[in-house]
Amino acid sequence: MSPQGFGREYRRRGRLSQDGGIGVIKGATYWGGDIMAKLKIYGTPTSPPTRVARVAAHEFGHDFELVQMAWRVTPDELFELNPGGRVPTLVHGDVTIWDSRQIWAYIEALPDSKPHKFLRPLDGPHRWRESNAVTLAYEMMSGTMVVRGMAEDPPIEDHPYLERNLARRDHALRALDEMSAEGWMVDPKTFGLAEAVMICGTDALVGREVIDIHDYPYLAGIRMRYETRKSLADTKGEYYPGQRGGMPAP
């Protein structure tokens, strides 16, 4: 069942067991309407997509456990958890989700989610603008990961695929900056997935000294506006030049 379908099914059946009984909705068990299972997010503290999932848990008022899993250290275990071999992965009772965008949607749809003030729903009036911004932010992160991988020993310094991914990263950043020229990405009064993905991705680029964020002045302004938001401040990893991906925190 999709995350959105999960929420609709819950609402269709009504509040389960208001007298304290047990109810089950394919993949999660409820007692008196409360989810019993704890959210477990597998990944590393410096993985931007993993951070997106952690931000989602914060924003919707859920406790969660970050279970460190890095492809360089435990590749077999990671493939067993996620056949795609990537993080993050969310495990919630019998439900497993492999993509940070879908993790956000799933957590939003949970019946006991309590969204923080001014948090924008995915299916709101700006959903398609948000969808484009989110796509660009993930393209930025995807291109960055390829470029970083090709820089490792033995480095690949001249290859069409390298140039292509550098261009993907830079064009996505420039387009996001242009989208934000009015001082906001999706809606001036709310925060949502688009801002979260952009900030998680650019925090890594800035911390690893890959980009100068002041080359993207509108994005810099949005980052400054939200840098003290609790979900972002509490999940920010430690980044430094030359940092390798796929490694657990010390």
XYZ file of C-alpha atoms in Angstrom:
250
model
C 0.000 0.000 0.000
C 1.330 3.464 -0.861
C 1.928 5.989 1.921
C -1.026 8.060 0.759
C -3.190 4.949 0.482
C -2.168 3.945 3.969
C -3.501 7.193 5.393
C -6.717 7.022 3.342
C -7.366 3.458 4.477
C -6.886 4.450 8.078
C -9.314 7.326 7.747
C -11.793 5.149 5.826
C -11.963 2.654 8.650
C -12.231 5.408 11.202
C -10.310 5.698 14.418
C -9.400 2.131 15.249
C -10.364 0.642 18.569
C -11.303 3.789 20.390
C -12.250 1.547 23.308
C -8.629 0.378 23.527
C -8.779 -2.675 21.280
C -6.272 -3.736 18.642
C -6.560 -2.935 14.952
C -4.291 -3.823 12.043
C -3.795 -2.000 8.742
C -1.539 -4.100 6.528
C 1.928 -3.467 7.819
C 1.366 -1.679 11.119
C -0.389 -2.505 14.372
C -2.357 0.002 16.425
C -3.483 0.013 20.007
C -6.203 2.533 20.680
C -5.202 4.428 17.530
C -1.513 4.771 18.434
C 1.277 3.164 16.449
C 3.207 0.676 18.581
C 6.286 0.298 16.399
C 9.117 2.839 16.536
C 10.491 4.426 13.377
C 13.936 3.087 12.477
C 15.917 4.955 9.847
C 18.961 3.180 8.416
C 21.773 5.304 7.017
C 24.599 7.595 8.094
C 24.560 11.032 9.765
C 26.292 12.624 6.757
C 24.046 11.155 4.047
C 21.805 13.970 2.724
C 18.942 11.619 1.728
C 19.107 9.947 5.150
C 18.930 13.377 6.722
C 15.786 14.151 4.705
C 14.125 11.117 6.297
C 15.274 12.200 9.760
C 13.975 15.733 9.164
C 10.605 14.231 8.219
C 10.401 12.322 11.492
C 11.210 15.509 13.418
C 8.765 17.662 11.471
C 5.857 15.295 12.051
C 6.572 14.846 15.746
C 7.914 11.284 15.802
C 10.676 9.747 17.857
C 13.007 7.649 15.739
C 16.200 5.648 15.914
C 19.044 6.241 13.465
C 20.645 2.865 12.810
C 24.022 3.441 11.214
C 24.480 1.475 8.014
C 27.151 2.358 5.447
C 27.754 0.626 2.130
C 31.535 0.613 2.530
C 31.303 -1.256 5.834
C 28.304 -3.589 5.556
C 27.405 -3.858 1.857
C 25.803 -7.303 2.140
C 23.566 -6.231 5.011
C 22.567 -3.111 3.104
C 21.585 -5.093 0.009
C 19.577 -7.427 2.216
C 17.720 -4.461 3.693
C 17.384 -2.569 0.394
C 18.047 -4.425 -2.884
C 18.979 -1.056 -4.404
C 21.948 -0.890 -2.047
C 21.291 2.685 -0.939
C 20.303 4.593 2.157
C 18.057 5.645 3.712
C 15.686 2.827 4.508
C 12.770 3.247 6.887
C 11.559 0.249 8.875
C 8.309 0.708 10.779
C 6.817 -2.501 12.059
C 6.281 -4.632 8.955
C 6.612 -1.660 6.593
C 9.925 -1.021 4.798
C 10.457 1.987 2.507
C 13.611 2.596 0.450
C 13.363 6.202 -0.763
C 13.554 9.399 1.288
C 10.791 11.115 -0.690
C 8.440 8.225 -0.044
C 9.556 8.088 3.587
C 8.455 11.727 3.948
C 5.083 10.905 2.354
C 4.632 7.820 4.525
C 5.380 9.681 7.753
C 3.063 12.526 6.727
C 0.255 9.994 6.229
C 0.653 8.311 9.619
C -2.469 8.955 11.685
C -0.511 9.989 14.769
C 1.669 12.526 12.941
C 1.609 16.002 14.466
C 3.089 18.384 11.877
C 4.994 21.356 13.191
C 3.727 24.870 12.619
C 3.783 26.101 9.024
C 4.738 22.668 7.657
C 3.412 22.360 4.102
C 1.523 19.176 3.066
C 2.698 17.393 -0.062
C -0.744 17.505 -1.681
C -1.287 21.218 -1.081
C -2.025 23.889 -3.698
C 1.665 24.201 -4.646
C 2.260 20.470 -5.124
C 3.567 20.638 -8.710
C 5.948 23.519 -8.074
C 7.173 21.597 -5.047
C 7.532 18.446 -7.130
C 9.778 20.246 -9.621
C 11.899 21.791 -6.860
C 12.287 18.412 -5.152
C 13.270 16.771 -8.444
C 15.950 19.401 -9.060
C 17.315 19.017 -5.534
C 17.601 15.251 -5.939
C 19.260 15.679 -9.338
C 21.778 17.957 -7.628
C 22.478 15.276 -5.014
C 22.611 12.463 -7.556
C 25.080 14.277 -9.796
C 27.192 15.147 -6.769
C 27.420 11.514 -5.655
C 28.610 10.392 -9.084
C 31.235 13.144 -9.248
C 32.512 12.276 -5.772
C 32.753 8.607 -6.664
C 34.722 9.294 -9.830
C 37.193 11.420 -7.850
C 38.271 8.519 -5.631
C 41.402 6.456 -6.303
C 41.942 5.685 -9.054
C 40.396 9.023 -10.067
C 38.622 9.531 -13.369
C 39.387 13.097 -14.383
C 38.325 13.188 -18.015
C 35.205 11.332 -19.033
C 31.923 12.378 -20.690
C 29.939 10.926 -17.775
C 31.929 13.026 -15.312
C 31.240 16.184 -17.308
C 27.593 15.231 -17.625
C 27.141 14.869 -13.863
C 29.008 18.067 -13.103
C 26.587 19.777 -15.480
C 23.581 18.080 -13.825
C 24.661 19.315 -10.414
C 25.420 22.857 -11.543
C 22.330 23.292 -13.724
C 20.097 21.991 -10.928
C 21.653 24.412 -8.440
C 21.259 27.334 -10.819
C 17.647 26.431 -11.585
C 16.826 26.123 -7.880
C 18.398 29.520 -7.283
C 16.316 31.049 -10.067
C 13.156 29.437 -8.664
C 13.931 31.143 -5.360
C 14.464 34.639 -6.775
C 11.418 36.002 -4.943
C 12.843 34.854 -1.612
C 11.038 31.533 -1.385
C 11.064 28.183 -3.201
C 7.459 26.994 -3.075
C 5.428 29.199 -0.752
C 6.601 32.201 1.292
C 4.784 31.223 4.490
C 5.543 27.505 4.771
C 8.352 24.948 4.994
C 8.269 21.581 3.266
C 10.059 18.791 1.470
C 11.584 21.062 -1.192
C 13.407 23.252 1.318
C 14.455 20.225 3.356
C 16.016 18.424 0.385
C 17.745 21.563 -0.890
C 19.242 22.375 2.510
C 20.318 18.801 3.244
C 22.027 18.597 -0.140
C 23.705 21.999 -0.066
C 24.866 21.624 3.547
C 27.021 18.712 2.378
C 28.329 20.646 -0.632
C 29.156 23.702 1.470
C 30.718 21.729 4.318
C 32.893 19.739 1.918
C 33.873 23.004 0.192
C 32.531 21.879 -3.172
C 30.557 25.077 -3.772
C 30.464 28.635 -2.497
C 26.832 29.096 -1.527
C 27.126 32.840 -2.167
C 27.263 31.971 -5.866
C 23.586 31.107 -5.334
C 22.366 34.146 -3.376
C 18.673 33.256 -3.268
C 19.377 29.750 -1.987
C 21.772 31.261 0.546
C 18.943 33.436 1.835
C 16.560 30.513 2.216
C 19.233 28.478 3.983
C 19.830 31.347 6.404
C 16.109 31.620 7.132
C 15.786 27.976 8.124
C 19.210 27.131 9.555
C 17.917 27.286 13.135
C 14.777 25.242 12.461
C 14.988 22.433 14.998
C 14.580 19.554 12.550
C 17.516 20.841 10.493
C 19.733 21.935 13.370
C 19.320 18.624 15.207
C 20.148 16.480 12.160
C 23.051 18.368 10.596
C 26.114 16.188 10.083
C 29.780 17.127 10.258
C 31.283 17.743 6.820
C 34.850 18.468 5.720
C 36.839 18.624 2.471
C 37.786 15.229 1.045
C 35.157 13.413 3.089
C 34.245 9.993 1.693
C 30.679 8.846 1.368
C 29.324 5.551 2.599
C 31.150 5.750 5.921
C 29.646 5.591 9.430
C 30.203 8.389 11.913
C 33.123 7.814 14.312
